[in-house]
CSV table of C-alpha atoms in Angstrom, one decimal:
chain,number,residue,atom,x,y,z
A,241,MET,CA,56.0,157.0,135.5
A,242,GLN,CA,58.9,154.3,137.2
A,243,ILE,CA,61.1,155.1,134.9
A,244,LYS,CA,61.1,158.0,135.0
A,245,ASN,CA,61.7,158.3,138.6
A,246,ILE,CA,64.7,155.9,138.1
A,247,VAL,CA,66.1,158.3,135.9
A,248,LEU,CA,65.1,161.5,137.8
A,249,GLY,CA,66.6,160.0,140.9
A,250,LEU,CA,69.7,159.6,139.5
A,251,ALA,CA,70.3,162.9,138.4
A,252,VAL,CA,69.5,163.8,141.7
A,253,ALA,CA,72.4,161.6,142.3
A,254,CYS,CA,74.8,163.7,140.0
A,255,VAL,CA,74.3,167.0,141.7
A,256,ALA,CA,75.0,165.6,144.9
A,257,GLN,CA,77.9,163.3,143.2
A,258,ALA,CA,79.5,166.2,140.1
A,259,SER,CA,82.5,163.3,140.3
A,260,GLN,CA,79.9,160.0,139.5
A,261,CYS,CA,77.5,162.1,137.2
A,262,GLU,CA,78.9,161.2,133.6
A,263,GLN,CA,78.5,156.9,135.1
A,264,SER,CA,75.4,157.8,136.8
A,265,ALA,CA,74.1,159.2,133.5
A,266,ALA,CA,74.6,155.9,132.1
A,267,ASN,CA,73.5,154.0,135.1
A,268,GLY,CA,69.6,156.1,133.9
A,269,LYS,CA,70.4,154.6,130.6
A,270,VAL,CA,71.0,150.9,130.9
A,271,LEU,CA,68.1,151.0,133.6
A,272,LEU,CA,65.8,152.0,131.0
A,273,GLN,CA,66.9,150.2,128.1
A,274,ALA,CA,67.0,147.6,131.2
A,275,SER,CA,63.0,148.4,131.9
A,276,THR,CA,61.8,148.7,128.5
A,277,ARG,CA,63.1,144.8,127.8
A,278,ALA,CA,61.2,144.1,130.5
A,279,ARG,CA,57.7,145.3,129.6
A,280,ASN,CA,59.1,143.8,125.8
A,281,LEU,CA,59.3,140.1,127.8
A,282,GLN,CA,55.7,140.7,130.2
A,283,ARG,CA,54.4,141.5,126.6
A,284,GLY,CA,55.6,137.5,125.7
A,285,ALA,CA,59.1,138.5,124.3
A,286,VAL,CA,61.6,135.9,124.5
A,287,VAL,CA,64.5,136.0,127.1
A,288,SER,CA,67.0,137.7,124.4
A,289,GLU,CA,70.9,137.4,125.1
A,290,GLY,CA,70.4,141.4,124.9
A,291,THR,CA,68.0,141.6,128.1
A,292,ALA,CA,70.2,139.5,130.1
A,293,ALA,CA,72.8,142.0,129.7
A,294,ALA,CA,71.1,144.8,130.3
A,295,THR,CA,70.4,143.2,133.5
A,296,ASP,CA,74.5,142.6,133.6
A,297,LEU,CA,75.4,146.3,133.0
A,298,MET,CA,72.4,148.0,136.0
A,299,TYR,CA,75.0,145.3,138.0
A,300,THR,CA,77.9,146.7,137.6
A,301,GLN,CA,76.7,150.3,138.0
A,302,VAL,CA,74.9,149.4,141.1
A,303,LYS,CA,77.8,147.6,141.8
A,304,THR,CA,80.3,150.8,141.2
A,305,MET,CA,77.9,152.8,143.1
A,306,ALA,CA,78.0,150.4,146.2
A,307,THR,CA,81.3,150.3,146.2
A,308,ASP,CA,82.4,154.4,146.0
A,309,ILE,CA,79.5,154.7,149.0
A,310,MET,CA,81.8,152.2,151.2
A,311,LYS,CA,85.2,153.2,150.3
A,312,ALA,CA,83.8,157.4,151.0
A,313,LYS,CA,82.0,155.4,154.3
A,314,ARG,CA,79.0,157.2,153.9
A,315,GLU,CA,75.7,157.0,154.3
A,316,PRO,CA,73.4,157.0,151.4
A,317,SER,CA,72.2,160.2,150.3
A,318,ALA,CA,68.1,160.4,150.1
A,319,GLU,CA,67.8,160.7,146.9
A,320,GLU,CA,70.8,157.7,146.0
A,321,MET,CA,68.5,155.3,148.3
A,322,LYS,CA,64.7,156.5,145.9
A,323,TRP,CA,67.0,155.2,143.0
A,324,LEU,CA,67.7,152.1,144.7
A,325,ASP,CA,64.3,151.1,146.2
A,326,SER,CA,63.0,152.5,142.6
A,327,ILE,CA,65.7,149.7,141.4
A,328,GLN,CA,64.4,147.2,143.5
A,329,SER,CA,60.6,148.1,142.4
A,330,TYR,CA,61.3,147.7,139.6
A,331,ILE,CA,62.9,144.1,139.4
A,332,GLU,CA,60.5,142.9,141.5
A,333,GLN,CA,57.6,143.8,140.0
A,334,ASN,CA,59.1,143.3,136.3
A,335,GLN,CA,62.3,141.5,135.7
A,336,THR,CA,61.5,138.8,138.6
A,337,THR,CA,57.5,138.1,137.2
A,338,ALA,CA,59.6,138.1,133.4
A,339,MET,CA,61.2,135.1,134.4
A,340,MET,CA,59.0,133.2,136.1
A,341,GLN,CA,56.6,133.6,132.9
A,342,GLY,CA,59.4,133.0,131.2
A,343,HIS,CA,60.2,129.7,132.7
A,344,LYS,CA,56.5,129.1,131.8
A,345,ASP,CA,56.5,129.5,128.7
A,346,ASP,CA,59.5,127.4,127.5
A,347,GLN,CA,57.5,125.0,129.6
A,348,GLU,CA,54.6,125.0,127.2
A,349,LEU,CA,56.9,124.8,124.4
A,350,MET,CA,58.5,122.3,125.6
A,351,ASP,CA,55.3,120.4,126.7
A,352,ASN,CA,53.9,121.2,122.7
A,353,ALA,CA,57.2,119.6,121.7
A,354,VAL,CA,56.1,116.8,123.8
A,355,ALA,CA,52.7,116.5,122.2
A,356,GLY,CA,53.7,116.8,119.5
A,357,LEU,CA,55.8,113.4,119.6
A,358,VAL,CA,52.5,111.9,121.4
A,359,GLY,CA,50.9,112.5,118.9
A,360,CYS,CA,52.6,110.7,116.1
A,361,GLU,CA,52.1,107.8,118.2
A,362,THR,CA,48.2,108.5,118.7
A,363,ASP,CA,47.9,109.0,114.9
A,364,LEU,CA,50.1,105.7,114.2
A,365,GLN,CA,48.3,103.2,116.8
A,366,THR,CA,44.8,104.9,115.4
A,367,ASP,CA,46.1,104.5,111.5
A,368,THR,CA,47.0,101.0,112.4
A,369,ALA,CA,44.1,99.7,113.8
A,370,SER,CA,42.3,101.1,110.9
A,371,VAL,CA,44.8,98.9,108.6
A,372,ALA,CA,44.8,95.7,110.8
A,373,SER,CA,40.7,96.5,110.1
A,374,LYS,CA,41.1,96.6,106.4
A,375,LYS,CA,43.5,93.7,106.8
A,376,GLN,CA,40.9,91.7,108.6
A,377,GLY,CA,38.1,92.7,105.7
A,378,ALA,CA,41.0,91.6,103.0
A,379,THR,CA,41.8,88.2,104.5
A,380,GLN,CA,37.8,87.3,104.6
A,381,LEU,CA,37.3,88.0,100.8
A,382,GLY,CA,40.9,86.1,99.6
A,383,ASP,CA,39.0,83.5,102.1
A,384,ASP,CA,35.9,83.9,100.2
A,385,HIS,CA,37.0,84.1,96.9
A,386,ALA,CA,39.5,80.6,97.2
A,387,LEU,CA,36.2,78.9,98.4
A,388,CYS,CA,34.2,80.5,95.8
A,389,ARG,CA,37.6,79.0,93.3
A,390,SER,CA,36.6,75.6,95.1
A,391,GLU,CA,33.2,75.4,94.4
A,392,GLU,CA,34.0,76.0,90.9
A,393,SER,CA,36.5,73.9,90.0
A,394,ALA,CA,34.2,71.3,91.7
A,395,LEU,CA,31.3,72.1,89.1
A,396,GLU,CA,34.1,72.5,86.1
A,397,THR,CA,34.3,69.0,87.7
A,398,ASP,CA,31.2,67.8,87.1
A,399,ALA,CA,30.6,69.4,83.9
A,400,SER,CA,33.7,67.5,82.5
A,401,SER,CA,31.8,64.7,83.6
A,402,LYS,CA,28.0,65.5,82.1
A,403,TRP,CA,30.2,66.5,79.0
A,404,SER,CA,31.9,62.9,78.6
A,405,ALA,CA,28.5,61.4,79.9
A,406,LEU,CA,26.7,63.1,76.5
A,407,THR,CA,29.7,61.5,73.9
A,408,SER,CA,29.6,58.8,75.0
A,409,VAL,CA,26.0,58.4,73.9
A,410,TYR,CA,27.0,57.6,70.9
A,411,ASP,CA,29.7,55.9,71.3
A,412,ASN,CA,29.7,52.0,70.5
A,413,LEU,CA,26.4,51.5,69.8
A,414,GLN,CA,24.7,48.4,68.8
A,415,ALA,CA,22.1,48.9,66.8
A,416,PRO,CA,19.7,46.1,65.7
A,417,GLN,CA,21.1,44.4,62.0
A,418,ALA,CA,18.4,44.6,58.6
A,419,PRO,CA,18.2,40.5,58.0
A,420,ASN,CA,20.1,38.7,55.5
A,421,PHE,CA,17.6,37.5,53.5
A,422,SER,CA,17.7,36.1,49.7
A,423,PHE,CA,14.7,34.9,47.6
A,424,ASP,CA,14.4,31.6,45.7
A,425,LEU,CA,12.1,32.4,43.0
A,426,THR,CA,12.7,28.6,41.5
A,427,GLY,CA,11.2,26.9,44.4
A,428,ASP,CA,6.9,26.7,45.2
A,429,ASP,CA,7.5,28.3,48.3
A,430,TYR,CA,8.2,31.4,47.2
A,431,LEU,CA,4.7,33.5,49.0
A,432,ALA,CA,6.4,31.7,52.2
A,433,GLN,CA,9.5,33.3,51.8
A,434,ILE,CA,8.2,36.6,51.3
A,435,ASN,CA,5.9,35.9,54.3
A,436,GLU,CA,9.1,35.0,56.4
A,437,PHE,CA,11.4,37.8,54.9
A,438,SER,CA,7.9,39.9,56.0
A,439,SER,CA,8.2,38.6,59.1
A,440,LYS,CA,12.1,39.4,59.7
A,441,MET,CA,11.6,43.0,58.4
A,442,ASP,CA,8.9,43.5,61.0
A,443,LEU,CA,10.6,42.5,63.8
A,444,PHE,CA,13.7,44.4,62.4
A,445,LEU,CA,12.0,47.6,62.1
A,446,ALA,CA,10.3,47.3,65.9
A,447,GLU,CA,14.2,46.6,67.2
A,448,SER,CA,15.3,49.8,65.7
A,449,ASN,CA,12.2,51.6,67.2
A,450,GLU,CA,12.5,51.0,70.4
A,451,PHE,CA,16.0,51.0,70.0
A,452,ALA,CA,16.3,54.6,68.7
A,453,LYS,CA,13.7,55.8,71.5
A,454,ALA,CA,16.1,54.6,73.9
A,455,VAL,CA,18.9,56.4,72.1
A,456,ASN,CA,17.0,59.6,71.9
A,457,GLN,CA,16.2,59.4,75.9
A,458,SER,CA,19.7,58.7,76.6
A,459,TYR,CA,20.7,61.4,74.4
A,460,THR,CA,18.2,63.9,76.0
A,461,THR,CA,19.0,62.5,79.5
A,462,ALA,CA,22.4,63.4,79.3
A,463,LYS,CA,21.9,66.4,77.2
A,464,ASN,CA,20.2,67.9,80.0
A,465,ALA,CA,22.5,66.9,82.8
A,466,TYR,CA,25.3,68.8,80.9
A,467,GLU,CA,23.6,71.8,80.0
A,468,LYS,CA,22.0,72.0,83.8
A,469,ALA,CA,26.3,71.6,85.0
A,470,ALA,CA,27.6,74.2,82.2
A,471,ALA,CA,24.7,76.6,83.3
A,472,ALA,CA,26.2,76.2,87.1
A,473,LEU,CA,29.7,76.6,85.8
A,474,LEU,CA,29.3,79.8,84.0
A,475,GLN,CA,26.8,81.1,86.8
A,476,LYS,CA,30.1,80.5,89.4
A,477,GLN,CA,32.4,81.4,87.1
A,478,GLY,CA,30.9,85.2,87.4
A,479,THR,CA,30.3,85.1,91.1
A,480,CYS,CA,34.3,83.6,91.6
A,481,ASN,CA,35.3,87.0,89.2
A,482,ASN,CA,33.1,89.2,91.4
A,483,THR,CA,34.6,87.9,94.2
A,484,GLN,CA,38.1,88.0,92.9
A,485,ILE,CA,37.7,91.6,92.2
A,486,ALA,CA,36.3,92.1,95.5
A,487,PHE,CA,39.3,90.8,96.9
A,488,GLU,CA,41.9,92.5,94.9
A,489,SER,CA,40.5,95.9,95.3
A,490,SER,CA,40.0,95.6,98.9
A,491,PHE,CA,44.1,93.9,99.5
A,492,CYS,CA,45.4,96.6,96.8
A,493,HIS,CA,43.5,99.2,99.2
A,494,TRP,CA,45.0,98.0,102.7
A,495,ALA,CA,48.7,97.6,101.3
A,496,ASP,CA,48.2,101.6,100.2
A,497,GLU,CA,46.9,102.4,103.6
A,498,ALA,CA,49.8,100.0,105.0
A,499,ARG,CA,52.5,102.1,103.7
A,500,SER,CA,51.0,105.2,104.0
A,501,ALA,CA,50.3,105.1,107.3
A,502,GLY,CA,54.4,103.8,107.8
A,503,ASP,CA,55.1,106.8,105.6
A,504,ARG,CA,52.4,109.3,107.8
A,505,HIS,CA,54.4,107.9,111.0
A,506,GLU,CA,57.8,109.1,109.8
A,507,GLN,CA,56.7,112.0,108.3
A,508,CYS,CA,55.5,113.2,111.8
A,509,TRP,CA,58.4,111.8,114.0
A,510,GLU,CA,60.6,113.8,112.1
A,511,ARG,CA,58.8,116.7,112.0
A,512,GLY,CA,58.5,116.3,115.6
A,513,THR,CA,61.6,115.0,116.8
A,514,ASN,CA,63.4,118.1,114.7
A,515,SER,CA,60.8,120.6,116.7
A,516,PHE,CA,61.9,119.1,119.4
A,517,ASP,CA,65.2,119.5,119.1
A,518,VAL,CA,65.3,123.2,118.0
A,519,THR,CA,62.2,123.8,120.6
A,520,LYS,CA,64.9,121.8,123.5
A,521,SER,CA,67.8,123.9,122.1
A,522,ALA,CA,65.6,127.2,122.7
A,523,VAL,CA,64.3,126.4,126.2
A,524,LEU,CA,67.4,125.3,127.2
A,525,ASP,CA,69.3,128.6,126.2
A,526,SER,CA,67.0,131.0,127.2
A,527,ALA,CA,67.3,129.0,131.1
A,528,GLU,CA,70.7,129.6,130.8
A,529,GLN,CA,70.3,133.4,130.0
A,530,ARG,CA,67.4,132.8,133.0
A,531,LYS,CA,69.3,131.6,135.9
A,532,HIS,CA,72.3,133.9,134.6
A,533,GLU,CA,69.9,136.8,135.1
A,534,TYR,CA,68.7,135.3,138.3
A,535,SER,CA,72.1,135.7,139.8
A,536,ALA,CA,72.6,139.3,139.2
A,537,VAL,CA,69.5,140.4,139.9
A,538,GLN,CA,70.2,138.0,143.7
A,539,LYS,CA,73.2,140.1,143.5
A,540,ILE,CA,71.8,143.5,142.9
A,541,LEU,CA,69.4,142.7,145.1
A,542,CYS,CA,72.3,142.5,147.4
A,543,PHE,CA,73.6,145.1,147.8
A,544,LEU,CA,71.1,147.3,148.3
A,545,LYS,CA,70.3,145.8,150.9
A,546,MET,CA,73.9,146.4,152.1
A,547,LEU,CA,73.4,149.8,151.4
A,548,ARG,CA,70.1,150.0,153.2
A,549,GLU,CA,71.5,148.1,155.8
A,550,ARG,CA,74.4,150.8,156.0
A,551,GLN,CA,71.8,153.4,155.8
A,552,GLN,CA,70.7,152.6,159.4
């Protein structure tokens, strides 16, 4: 209805000022276009160069009318004032609100662009804490593995020592010597010689039996000690192999997570800065257009005020 009134007012002005009819018809078309763009802007459309251009044309038309009235040294007609009032109402209810909304929308865009960069830093802090935790876990597993291998080395030394003790049981054995005895069958003491030989053999066999028992006991003791040491070493080797697997897996996981965190932040920051730069450029351009449009609107209002004062 408001647009219809503006165009109707312009048509009435045409009747009153036939010489300006063609120009005033152009005014009505411009105002109609400007009003349509303003409504689009209120629905969330971005301020465009076309909107600013329409405002410039509106300003030109109002200025032309004001100039004609001033040159003719006359008061604006009632229909002209009705048309000018419609313009002022349109500006106050549409364009001013749209410009303010455009500013809020641009501020929201910038806030979102900045929030994207802040989000990159927040994610990096979260990732950094996660990576630090994984590093701490990997370091602890590395320390555990190093301790295990140290204990394994001690057990290996002990098993080697036990093996040396076992093999040394048979080294440099001093077994009892068998009696060296010869018989003289030509003498009368043949029986005495046999008895003497028998006594020496009994002693040799007794010493040999004790020697065998001692060697067997030493061997058994050394063998048991070695087997116990070897079993402990084997068990420790299995444990240490498992701790090594756990440590290497944890270390690789930490290293991969650290690299991934760096890559994620780099990609996030690149996307964020690109988005920020594009948004900033668009918002600055929009702001310049709004400033230009605001200046034109203020000039239009100034002309309207001047014409209204002239009518009085």
